[in-house]
Amino acid sequence: MPNAELMKKAPDIKTPLPGPKAKAIIDADARFVSPSYTRDYPLVIARGEGAVVEDVDGNVFIDCAAGIAVNSTGVSHPEVVKAIAEQAAKFIHMSGTDFYYEPQVRLAEQLAALVPIDGDVRSFFGNSGTEATEAAVKLSRYYTKRPNVIAFLGSFHGRSLGSLALTSSKSVQRRGFGPLMPGVYHAPYPDVYRFNGSADACAEASLSFIRDQILVHLTAPDEVSAIVVEPIQGEGGYIVPPTGFLQGLRDLTKQHGMMLVLDEVQSGMGRTGKMFAAEHFGVTGDIVNIAKGIASGLPLGVTCARADVMSWPPGAHASTFGGNPVACAAALATLRLLRGQYVNNAARVGEHMMNGLRALQDKHPLIGDVRGRGLMIGVELVRDRKTKARAVEERGALVQAMFRRGALILGAGRNAVRFAPPLVLSIDQADTVLGIFDEALAEVAQGHALARS
Ligand code: PLP
């Protein structure tokens, strides 16, 4: 069956899950692969097309996870596949750290015109989000000659030992790995849904925690190199901050000569219906980090910075594989496709999905909050709308119930689910997902009502 026919089929569950072929692979995985990975359900992919995924037993799913918000142009978009094949046939690797090649330069040139940074921009290339964080922290320290960093509770910036000191999404990600890099201070991320007061007061509470607690009691402003922030918090629960928050950070960092580092690893590359989430708030950073969606699934991380800030000398920082030519070719094709239609599609289909989810909120008391931008949508689940008691087990059950019905989603934070499909998702597919979500919510609500009675 050609891949294109897959698009017409989803979802189609033929075997109990996992099917026999999937089960054999999962059993081998348990023996030979690190147990540190978190698989919420037993999906073993065989192939895909757009926002449709087929597993090794022929079961077909609609994909609202996109390989953790990565497959921006869908699974194996033909134009991306072509760009990869053409580049691979020419040369697969040369190391941009010691030699020159055009795809890396062209990508840096295009990003300079796109990223939310004022003035001239230079880019450093790595292979992942965590490497982008490492580069941003090193660059901020190098440029400002200051040691400390401010990040936010609930944030995710990577798992290597430097970035892990900033990450504060779940304690299991840190447990047993200390001591971590010193000099990192965390402020609360403004979560309007969980704040007792207005959106403005919520933004102000986070900003004043930095101003009046961290910068008074813990570190002097002239020892802080950077504030690192996700313009929309991803792993922490797809939390959209109040309007004035990022501008407040911009003002604070300017006032004290700190770098404002925008981590757009998850929220960037069109996911929110604009190329970068910071555009929704009209804010520019000194440094912007990109990874995940930039190369449609090939490993690539980029740290973009004001050209005057990225002034470190030869030898100061580099990575053998960073900016691999095949990954850069995939990124150039991805950018063409995103600008061509998929950023707009994310805005259009995202709005449709948000409206659909808000309509479901009237019917399902389990839905406490629906939030997001474009196709970066979070739904927070609660046991009681008044107390906002977190529906943690229900969230797990809901993710499973969606899977059994043929829709792939992921959790975010403690009790939210996220919809992060490829940006090619159609309105029809969105409607199918909404229908499945409706059924899955009913099943979970019934199961848990029975369990409690
Ligand atoms: N920054 C953000 C906002 C992320 O969501 C992630 C990964 O989820 C990272 C950084 C780390 O990216 P990677 O897993 O590629 O190291």
GROMACS .gro file of C-alpha atoms and ligand atoms in nm:
model
  469
    1MET     CA    1   0.000   0.000   0.000
    2PRO     CA    2   0.150   0.339  -0.094
    3ASN     CA    3   0.186   0.574   0.199
    4ALA     CA    4  -0.067   0.820   0.053
    5GLU     CA    5  -0.344   0.565   0.107
    6LEU     CA    6  -0.272   0.571   0.477
    7MET     CA    7  -0.418   0.920   0.497
    8LYS     CA    8  -0.764   0.791   0.413
    9LYS     CA    9  -0.760   0.513   0.669
   10ALA     CA   10  -0.702   0.659   1.012
   11PRO     CA   11  -0.787   0.551   1.265
   12ASP     CA   12  -0.812   0.175   1.215
   13ILE     CA   13  -0.739  -0.060   1.504
   14LYS     CA   14  -0.733  -0.422   1.389
   15THR     CA   15  -0.560  -0.604   1.676
   16PRO     CA   16  -0.572  -0.578   2.051
   17LEU     CA   17  -0.291  -0.339   2.142
   18PRO     CA   18  -0.006  -0.414   2.141
   19GLY     CA   19  -0.038  -0.653   1.846
   20PRO     CA   20   0.191  -0.958   1.818
   21LYS     CA   21   0.470  -0.789   1.617
   22ALA     CA   22   0.469  -0.486   1.844
   23LYS     CA   23   0.480  -0.709   2.150
   24ALA     CA   24   0.789  -0.895   2.025
   25ILE     CA   25   0.973  -0.566   1.969
   26ILE     CA   26   0.867  -0.426   2.306
   27ASP     CA   27   0.988  -0.744   2.479
   28ALA     CA   28   1.330  -0.709   2.313
   29ASP     CA   29   1.337  -0.340   2.403
   30ALA     CA   30   1.285  -0.431   2.769
   31ARG     CA   31   1.596  -0.651   2.755
   32PHE     CA   32   1.833  -0.434   2.556
   33VAL     CA   33   1.726  -0.067   2.577
   34SER     CA   34   1.769   0.176   2.865
   35PRO     CA   35   1.470   0.163   3.100
   36SER     CA   36   1.490   0.540   3.156
   37TYR     CA   37   1.253   0.615   2.867
   38THR     CA   38   0.886   0.687   2.944
   39ARG     CA   39   0.657   0.510   2.701
   40ASP     CA   40   0.296   0.585   2.794
   41TYR     CA   41   0.156   0.328   2.551
   42PRO     CA   42   0.291   0.048   2.332
   43LEU     CA   43   0.316   0.215   1.991
   44VAL     CA   44   0.572   0.058   1.757
   45ILE     CA   45   0.570   0.263   1.439
   46ALA     CA   46   0.626   0.101   1.099
   47ARG     CA   47   0.570   0.409   0.881
   48GLY     CA   48   0.362   0.722   0.845
   49GLU     CA   49   0.227   0.990   0.617
   50GLY     CA   50   0.134   1.343   0.724
   51ALA     CA   51  -0.045   1.313   1.057
   52VAL     CA   52  -0.115   0.942   1.020
   53VAL     CA   53   0.097   0.664   1.167
   54GLU     CA   54   0.080   0.289   1.103
   55ASP     CA   55   0.220   0.042   1.354
   56VAL     CA   56   0.399  -0.285   1.280
   57ASP     CA   57   0.073  -0.481   1.306
   58GLY     CA   58  -0.111  -0.261   1.055
   59ASN     CA   59  -0.304  -0.053   1.310
   60VAL     CA   60  -0.350   0.307   1.199
   61PHE     CA   61  -0.353   0.613   1.427
   62ILE     CA   62  -0.400   0.987   1.398
   63ASP     CA   63  -0.088   1.146   1.537
   64CYS     CA   64  -0.129   1.435   1.781
   65ALA     CA   65   0.212   1.381   1.939
   66ALA     CA   66   0.442   1.429   1.636
   67GLY     CA   67   0.735   1.250   1.799
   68ILE     CA   68   0.714   1.500   2.089
   69ALA     CA   69   0.632   1.808   1.883
   70VAL     CA   70   0.901   1.735   1.625
   71ASN     CA   71   0.746   1.612   1.299
   72SER     CA   72   0.637   1.962   1.200
   73THR     CA   73   0.575   1.877   0.833
   74GLY     CA   74   0.434   1.534   0.916
   75VAL     CA   75   0.597   1.194   0.902
   76SER     CA   76   0.840   1.176   0.608
   77HIS     CA   77   0.712   1.467   0.400
   78PRO     CA   78   0.814   1.389   0.037
   79GLU     CA   79   0.992   1.724  -0.007
   80VAL     CA   80   1.191   1.674   0.311
   81VAL     CA   81   1.274   1.316   0.212
   82LYS     CA   82   1.393   1.445  -0.128
   83ALA     CA   83   1.611   1.715   0.029
   84ILE     CA   84   1.762   1.458   0.266
   85ALA     CA   85   1.830   1.208  -0.013
   86GLU     CA   86   1.985   1.470  -0.243
   87GLN     CA   87   2.214   1.603   0.029
   88ALA     CA   88   2.308   1.254   0.152
   89ALA     CA   89   2.406   1.159  -0.203
   90LYS     CA   90   2.646   1.457  -0.216
   91PHE     CA   91   2.804   1.430   0.131
   92ILE     CA   92   2.663   1.322   0.466
   93HIS     CA   93   2.912   1.486   0.696
   94MET     CA   94   3.206   1.723   0.692
   95SER     CA   95   3.183   1.895   1.032
   96GLY     CA   96   3.084   2.258   1.013
   97THR     CA   97   3.311   2.323   1.309
   98ASP     CA   98   3.626   2.280   1.098
   99PHE     CA   99   3.505   2.318   0.738
  100TYR     CA  100   3.253   2.517   0.540
  101TYR     CA  101   2.944   2.398   0.352
  102GLU     CA  102   2.657   2.587   0.201
  103PRO     CA  103   2.346   2.433   0.368
  104GLN     CA  104   2.462   2.545   0.714
  105VAL     CA  105   2.532   2.900   0.597
  106ARG     CA  106   2.203   2.926   0.406
  107LEU     CA  107   2.013   2.804   0.711
  108ALA     CA  108   2.184   3.056   0.939
  109GLU     CA  109   2.106   3.329   0.683
  110GLN     CA  110   1.737   3.237   0.675
  111LEU     CA  111   1.708   3.205   1.052
  112ALA     CA  112   1.867   3.548   1.094
  113ALA     CA  113   1.570   3.695   0.908
  114LEU     CA  114   1.312   3.492   1.100
  115VAL     CA  115   1.404   3.467   1.468
  116PRO     CA  116   1.263   3.718   1.718
  117ILE     CA  117   1.593   3.899   1.777
  118ASP     CA  118   1.649   4.264   1.679
  119GLY     CA  119   1.937   4.351   1.447
  120ASP     CA  120   2.202   4.119   1.306
  121VAL     CA  121   2.192   3.756   1.412
  122ARG     CA  122   2.446   3.471   1.419
  123SER     CA  123   2.373   3.101   1.477
  124PHE     CA  124   2.554   2.821   1.658
  125PHE     CA  125   2.462   2.466   1.551
  126GLY     CA  126   2.421   2.162   1.774
  127ASN     CA  127   2.214   1.845   1.752
  128SER     CA  128   1.940   1.885   2.012
  129GLY     CA  129   1.748   2.113   2.243
  130THR     CA  130   1.971   2.044   2.539
  131GLU     CA  131   2.281   2.140   2.340
  132ALA     CA  132   2.107   2.464   2.243
  133THR     CA  133   2.053   2.534   2.614
  134GLU     CA  134   2.416   2.456   2.695
  135ALA     CA  135   2.531   2.694   2.422
  136ALA     CA  136   2.293   2.969   2.536
  137VAL     CA  137   2.411   2.945   2.897
  138LYS     CA  138   2.779   2.935   2.801
  139LEU     CA  139   2.736   3.227   2.563
  140SER     CA  140   2.545   3.432   2.821
  141ARG     CA  141   2.816   3.371   3.081
  142TYR     CA  142   3.092   3.444   2.833
  143TYR     CA  143   2.938   3.765   2.703
  144THR     CA  144   2.823   3.914   3.034
  145LYS     CA  145   3.112   3.773   3.244
  146ARG     CA  146   2.850   3.681   3.506
  147PRO     CA  147   2.793   3.333   3.654
  148ASN     CA  148   2.426   3.299   3.748
  149VAL     CA  149   2.106   3.213   3.562
  150ILE     CA  150   1.737   3.254   3.639
  151ALA     CA  151   1.489   2.995   3.509
  152PHE     CA  152   1.131   2.897   3.592
  153LEU     CA  153   0.962   2.625   3.793
  154GLY     CA  154   0.800   2.367   3.568
  155SER     CA  155   1.041   2.446   3.285
  156PHE     CA  156   1.215   2.196   3.061
  157HIS     CA  157   1.541   2.292   2.892
  158GLY     CA  158   1.712   1.954   2.853
  159ARG     CA  159   1.877   1.678   3.051
  160SER     CA  160   2.253   1.720   3.010
  161LEU     CA  161   2.416   1.832   3.333
  162GLY     CA  162   2.417   2.205   3.259
  163SER     CA  163   2.066   2.230   3.119
  164LEU     CA  164   1.932   1.993   3.386
  165ALA     CA  165   2.012   2.258   3.646
  166LEU     CA  166   1.759   2.482   3.469
  167THR     CA  167   1.502   2.207   3.405
  168SER     CA  168   1.253   2.180   3.690
  169SER     CA  169   0.967   1.996   3.530
  170LYS     CA  170   0.964   1.672   3.732
  171SER     CA  171   1.184   1.572   4.024
  172VAL     CA  172   1.250   1.227   3.870
  173GLN     CA  173   1.447   1.405   3.598
  174ARG     CA  174   1.690   1.536   3.865
  175ARG     CA  175   1.672   1.268   4.134
  176GLY     CA  176   2.005   1.093   4.186
  177PHE     CA  177   2.200   1.317   3.947
  178GLY     CA  178   2.316   1.596   4.177
  179PRO     CA  179   2.500   1.807   4.250
  180LEU     CA  180   2.389   2.008   3.950
  181MET     CA  181   2.543   2.325   3.806
  182PRO     CA  182   2.532   2.589   4.080
  183GLY     CA  183   2.406   2.945   4.041
  184VAL     CA  184   2.060   2.866   3.899
  185TYR     CA  185   1.757   3.026   4.064
  186HIS     CA  186   1.396   2.940   3.987
  187ALA     CA  187   1.094   3.169   3.982
  188PRO     CA  188   0.730   3.059   3.948
  189TYR     CA  189   0.603   3.050   3.588
  190PRO     CA  190   0.279   3.250   3.567
  191ASP     CA  191  -0.008   3.003   3.545
  192VAL     CA  192  -0.327   3.206   3.525
  193TYR     CA  193  -0.553   2.903   3.567
  194ARG     CA  194  -0.395   2.817   3.903
  195PHE     CA  195  -0.348   3.178   4.020
  196ASN     CA  196  -0.595   3.338   4.253
  197GLY     CA  197  -0.636   3.675   4.082
  198SER     CA  198  -0.624   3.852   3.748
  199ALA     CA  199  -0.391   3.770   3.459
  200ASP     CA  200  -0.202   4.094   3.519
  201ALA     CA  201  -0.159   4.015   3.889
  202CYS     CA  202  -0.039   3.666   3.795
  203ALA     CA  203   0.231   3.807   3.563
  204GLU     CA  204   0.329   4.061   3.828
  205ALA     CA  205   0.358   3.791   4.098
  206SER     CA  206   0.620   3.605   3.892
  207LEU     CA  207   0.806   3.922   3.797
  208SER     CA  208   0.809   4.052   4.152
  209PHE     CA  209   0.939   3.715   4.276
  210ILE     CA  210   1.244   3.773   4.057
  211ARG     CA  211   1.275   4.143   4.141
  212ASP     CA  212   1.198   4.135   4.512
  213GLN     CA  213   1.308   3.786   4.619
  214ILE     CA  214   1.574   3.638   4.390
  215LEU     CA  215   1.752   3.962   4.305
  216VAL     CA  216   1.734   4.085   4.665
  217HIS     CA  217   1.797   3.773   4.873
  218LEU     CA  218   1.980   3.525   4.650
  219THR     CA  219   2.191   3.693   4.385
  220ALA     CA  220   2.282   4.048   4.290
  221PRO     CA  221   2.155   4.151   3.947
  222ASP     CA  222   2.511   4.210   3.826
  223GLU     CA  223   2.586   3.843   3.885
  224VAL     CA  224   2.300   3.719   3.664
  225SER     CA  225   2.397   3.645   3.306
  226ALA     CA  226   2.057   3.541   3.172
  227ILE     CA  227   1.691   3.475   3.229
  228VAL     CA  228   1.595   3.162   3.035
  229VAL     CA  229   1.225   3.122   2.959
  230GLU     CA  230   0.987   2.920   2.743
  231PRO     CA  231   0.749   3.172   2.579
  232ILE     CA  232   0.482   2.904   2.626
  233GLN     CA  233   0.577   2.643   2.885
  234GLY     CA  234   0.584   2.301   2.717
  235GLU     CA  235   0.662   1.989   2.923
  236GLY     CA  236   0.534   2.177   3.230
  237GLY     CA  237   0.177   2.173   3.100
  238TYR     CA  238   0.141   2.385   2.783
  239ILE     CA  239   0.093   2.696   2.994
  240VAL     CA  240   0.038   3.024   2.811
  241PRO     CA  241   0.168   3.315   3.020
  242PRO     CA  242  -0.031   3.637   3.063
  243THR     CA  243   0.030   3.907   2.800
  244GLY     CA  244   0.260   4.132   3.000
  245PHE     CA  245   0.490   3.864   3.138
  246LEU     CA  246   0.748   3.831   2.862
  247GLN     CA  247   0.760   4.209   2.816
  248GLY     CA  248   0.821   4.237   3.191
  249LEU     CA  249   1.116   3.999   3.156
  250ARG     CA  250   1.240   4.197   2.857
  251ASP     CA  251   1.234   4.519   3.061
  252LEU     CA  252   1.402   4.357   3.362
  253THR     CA  253   1.682   4.200   3.157
  254LYS     CA  254   1.745   4.527   2.972
  255GLN     CA  255   1.754   4.720   3.297
  256HIS     CA  256   2.019   4.489   3.445
  257GLY     CA  257   2.221   4.397   3.137
  258MET     CA  258   2.113   4.032   3.144
  259MET     CA  259   2.049   3.819   2.837
  260LEU     CA  260   1.688   3.723   2.768
  261VAL     CA  261   1.705   3.367   2.634
  262LEU     CA  262   1.383   3.252   2.466
  263ASP     CA  263   1.365   2.872   2.459
  264GLU     CA  264   1.154   2.813   2.148
  265VAL     CA  265   1.260   2.448   2.122
  266GLN     CA  266   0.901   2.324   2.160
  267SER     CA  267   0.701   2.639   2.083
  268GLY     CA  268   0.894   2.745   1.773
  269MET     CA  269   0.890   2.655   1.405
  270GLY     CA  270   0.529   2.739   1.338
  271ARG     CA  271   0.373   2.523   1.609
  272THR     CA  272   0.177   2.811   1.763
  273GLY     CA  273   0.046   2.947   1.433
  274LYS     CA  274   0.331   3.198   1.414
  275MET     CA  275   0.688   3.102   1.334
  276PHE     CA  276   0.787   3.170   1.698
  277ALA     CA  277   0.566   3.188   2.006
  278ALA     CA  278   0.734   3.510   2.126
  279GLU     CA  279   0.569   3.685   1.828
  280HIS     CA  280   0.231   3.644   2.000
  281PHE     CA  281   0.364   3.869   2.276
  282GLY     CA  282   0.560   4.114   2.059
  283VAL     CA  283   0.882   4.039   2.245
  284THR     CA  284   1.234   3.985   2.112
  285GLY     CA  285   1.518   3.809   2.292
  286ASP     CA  286   1.896   3.838   2.290
  287ILE     CA  287   1.927   3.463   2.233
  288VAL     CA  288   1.669   3.226   2.083
  289ASN     CA  289   1.694   2.847   2.100
  290ILE     CA  290   1.545   2.620   1.837
  291ALA     CA  291   1.539   2.240   1.793
  292LYS     CA  292   1.256   1.982   1.765
  293GLY     CA  293   1.047   2.094   1.463
  294ILE     CA  294   1.320   2.272   1.269
  295ALA     CA  295   1.435   1.974   1.060
  296SER     CA  296   1.114   1.767   1.051
  297GLY     CA  297   1.273   1.493   1.262
  298LEU     CA  298   1.644   1.502   1.185
  299PRO     CA  299   1.851   1.601   1.488
  300LEU     CA  300   1.934   1.970   1.487
  301GLY     CA  301   1.954   2.236   1.755
  302VAL     CA  302   2.032   2.601   1.693
  303THR     CA  303   2.128   2.881   1.928
  304CYS     CA  304   2.062   3.211   1.753
  305ALA     CA  305   2.196   3.528   1.914
  306ARG     CA  306   2.246   3.896   1.857
  307ALA     CA  307   2.556   3.913   1.636
  308ASP     CA  308   2.736   4.138   1.886
  309VAL     CA  309   2.660   3.890   2.167
  310MET     CA  310   2.782   3.587   1.969
  311SER     CA  311   3.136   3.718   1.972
  312TRP     CA  312   3.321   3.424   2.128
  313PRO     CA  313   3.655   3.339   1.965
  314PRO     CA  314   3.748   3.034   1.750
  315GLY     CA  315   3.770   2.722   1.966
  316ALA     CA  316   3.543   2.857   2.241
  317HIS     CA  317   3.251   2.626   2.156
  318ALA     CA  318   3.175   2.366   1.887
  319SER     CA  319   3.023   2.023   1.822
  320THR     CA  320   3.147   1.765   1.568
  321PHE     CA  321   2.802   1.670   1.438
  322GLY     CA  322   2.631   2.006   1.501
  323GLY     CA  323   2.469   2.151   1.191
  324ASN     CA  324   2.505   1.826   1.000
  325PRO     CA  325   2.453   1.900   0.627
  326VAL     CA  326   2.171   1.646   0.587
  327ALA     CA  327   1.991   1.796   0.889
  328CYS     CA  328   2.046   2.148   0.749
  329ALA     CA  329   1.904   2.042   0.411
  330ALA     CA  330   1.601   1.896   0.591
  331ALA     CA  331   1.565   2.224   0.783
  332LEU     CA  332   1.579   2.434   0.464
  333ALA     CA  333   1.305   2.218   0.310
  334THR     CA  334   1.106   2.239   0.636
  335LEU     CA  335   1.131   2.619   0.641
  336ARG     CA  336   1.005   2.635   0.281
  337LEU     CA  337   0.705   2.419   0.368
  338LEU     CA  338   0.629   2.598   0.694
  339ARG     CA  339   0.634   2.938   0.526
  340GLY     CA  340   0.446   2.806   0.225
  341GLN     CA  341   0.139   2.692   0.413
  342TYR     CA  342   0.187   2.499   0.735
  343VAL     CA  343   0.229   2.787   0.979
  344ASN     CA  344  -0.103   2.923   0.853
  345ASN     CA  345  -0.253   2.576   0.871
  346ALA     CA  346  -0.141   2.548   1.236
  347ALA     CA  347  -0.321   2.876   1.314
  348ARG     CA  348  -0.640   2.776   1.130
  349VAL     CA  349  -0.669   2.413   1.244
  350GLY     CA  350  -0.546   2.507   1.591
  351GLU     CA  351  -0.829   2.757   1.635
  352HIS     CA  352  -1.078   2.498   1.513
  353MET     CA  353  -0.944   2.245   1.764
  354MET     CA  354  -0.945   2.492   2.053
  355ASN     CA  355  -1.309   2.577   1.977
  356GLY     CA  356  -1.395   2.208   1.962
  357LEU     CA  357  -1.217   2.139   2.291
  358ARG     CA  358  -1.391   2.434   2.460
  359ALA     CA  359  -1.724   2.295   2.341
  360LEU     CA  360  -1.632   1.960   2.499
  361GLN     CA  361  -1.555   2.144   2.823
  362ASP     CA  362  -1.928   2.218   2.860
  363LYS     CA  363  -2.000   1.847   2.846
  364HIS     CA  364  -1.708   1.700   3.045
  365PRO     CA  365  -1.645   1.830   3.400
  366LEU     CA  366  -1.304   1.660   3.386
  367ILE     CA  367  -1.181   1.942   3.159
  368GLY     CA  368  -1.065   2.224   3.385
  369ASP     CA  369  -0.883   2.438   3.133
  370VAL     CA  370  -0.822   2.452   2.757
  371ARG     CA  371  -0.530   2.669   2.653
  372GLY     CA  372  -0.270   2.714   2.384
  373ARG     CA  373  -0.190   2.881   2.057
  374GLY     CA  374  -0.210   2.725   1.713
  375LEU     CA  375  -0.140   2.353   1.737
  376MET     CA  376   0.025   2.375   2.077
  377ILE     CA  377  -0.282   2.296   2.285
  378GLY     CA  378  -0.305   2.182   2.645
  379VAL     CA  379  -0.609   2.048   2.829
  380GLU     CA  380  -0.580   2.043   3.208
  381LEU     CA  381  -0.786   1.776   3.383
  382VAL     CA  382  -0.939   1.825   3.726
  383ARG     CA  383  -1.153   1.616   3.960
  384ASP     CA  384  -1.349   1.919   4.070
  385ARG     CA  385  -1.365   2.252   3.891
  386LYS     CA  386  -1.401   2.449   4.215
  387THR     CA  387  -1.102   2.305   4.401
  388LYS     CA  388  -0.909   2.233   4.077
  389ALA     CA  389  -0.791   1.907   4.235
  390ARG     CA  390  -0.550   1.755   3.985
  391ALA     CA  391  -0.683   1.453   3.794
  392VAL     CA  392  -0.349   1.275   3.772
  393GLU     CA  393  -0.465   0.913   3.735
  394GLU     CA  394  -0.744   1.019   3.503
  395ARG     CA  395  -0.488   1.186   3.278
  396GLY     CA  396  -0.298   0.859   3.247
  397ALA     CA  397  -0.619   0.671   3.175
  398LEU     CA  398  -0.722   0.927   2.914
  399VAL     CA  399  -0.397   0.899   2.720
  400GLN     CA  400  -0.446   0.520   2.714
  401ALA     CA  401  -0.811   0.546   2.613
  402MET     CA  402  -0.716   0.773   2.322
  403PHE     CA  403  -0.450   0.526   2.210
  404ARG     CA  404  -0.691   0.233   2.215
  405ARG     CA  405  -0.924   0.434   1.991
  406GLY     CA  406  -0.650   0.526   1.746
  407ALA     CA  407  -0.529   0.872   1.852
  408LEU     CA  408  -0.180   0.949   1.981
  409ILE     CA  409  -0.148   1.221   2.244
  410LEU     CA  410   0.097   1.286   2.528
  411GLY     CA  411   0.072   1.413   2.883
  412ALA     CA  412   0.222   1.746   2.995
  413GLY     CA  413   0.275   1.861   3.351
  414ARG     CA  414   0.109   1.653   3.622
  415ASN     CA  415  -0.248   1.645   3.497
  416ALA     CA  416  -0.271   1.793   3.149
  417VAL     CA  417  -0.269   1.636   2.806
  418ARG     CA  418  -0.116   1.804   2.507
  419PHE     CA  419  -0.219   1.810   2.145
  420ALA     CA  420   0.095   1.870   1.939
  421PRO     CA  421   0.018   1.720   1.598
  422PRO     CA  422   0.220   1.770   1.282
  423LEU     CA  423   0.129   2.113   1.144
  424VAL     CA  424  -0.025   1.943   0.840
  425LEU     CA  425  -0.326   1.821   1.040
  426SER     CA  426  -0.650   1.879   0.845
  427ILE     CA  427  -0.981   2.006   0.982
  428ASP     CA  428  -1.134   1.662   0.915
  429GLN     CA  429  -0.858   1.492   1.111
  430ALA     CA  430  -0.900   1.744   1.392
  431ASP     CA  431  -1.272   1.661   1.402
  432THR     CA  432  -1.193   1.290   1.418
  433VAL     CA  433  -0.957   1.351   1.709
  434LEU     CA  434  -1.220   1.562   1.887
  435GLY     CA  435  -1.474   1.280   1.845
  436ILE     CA  436  -1.228   1.029   1.991
  437PHE     CA  437  -1.145   1.267   2.277
  438ASP     CA  438  -1.516   1.301   2.356
  439GLU     CA  439  -1.556   0.922   2.379
  440ALA     CA  440  -1.234   0.874   2.574
  441LEU     CA  441  -1.331   1.143   2.828
  442ALA     CA  442  -1.668   0.974   2.880
  443GLU     CA  443  -1.498   0.637   2.935
  444VAL     CA  444  -1.249   0.779   3.185
  445ALA     CA  445  -1.512   0.978   3.374
  446GLN     CA  446  -1.728   0.667   3.402
  447GLY     CA  447  -1.437   0.443   3.505
  448HIS     CA  448  -1.325   0.680   3.776
  449ALA     CA  449  -1.674   0.754   3.904
  450LEU     CA  450  -1.721   0.376   3.939
  451ALA     CA  451  -1.382   0.337   4.104
  452ARG     CA  452  -1.468   0.601   4.364
  453SER     CA  453  -1.823   0.478   4.437
  454PLP     N1  454   1.372   2.300   2.562
  454PLP     C1  455   1.241   2.273   2.555
  454PLP     C2  456   1.142   2.384   2.568
  454PLP     C3  457   1.197   2.142   2.534
  454PLP     O1  458   1.066   2.116   2.529
  454PLP     C4  459   1.294   2.038   2.523
  454PLP     C5  460   1.252   1.898   2.505
  454PLP     O2  461   1.141   1.861   2.527
  454PLP     C6  462   1.430   2.072   2.532
  454PLP     C7  463   1.466   2.204   2.551
  454PLP     C8  464   1.535   1.966   2.522
  454PLP     O3  465   1.539   1.916   2.394
  454PLP     P1  466   1.615   1.779   2.360
  454PLP     O4  467   1.530   1.668   2.415
  454PLP     O5  468   1.625   1.780   2.211
  454PLP     O6  469   1.749   1.785   2.426
   0.00000   0.00000   0.00000
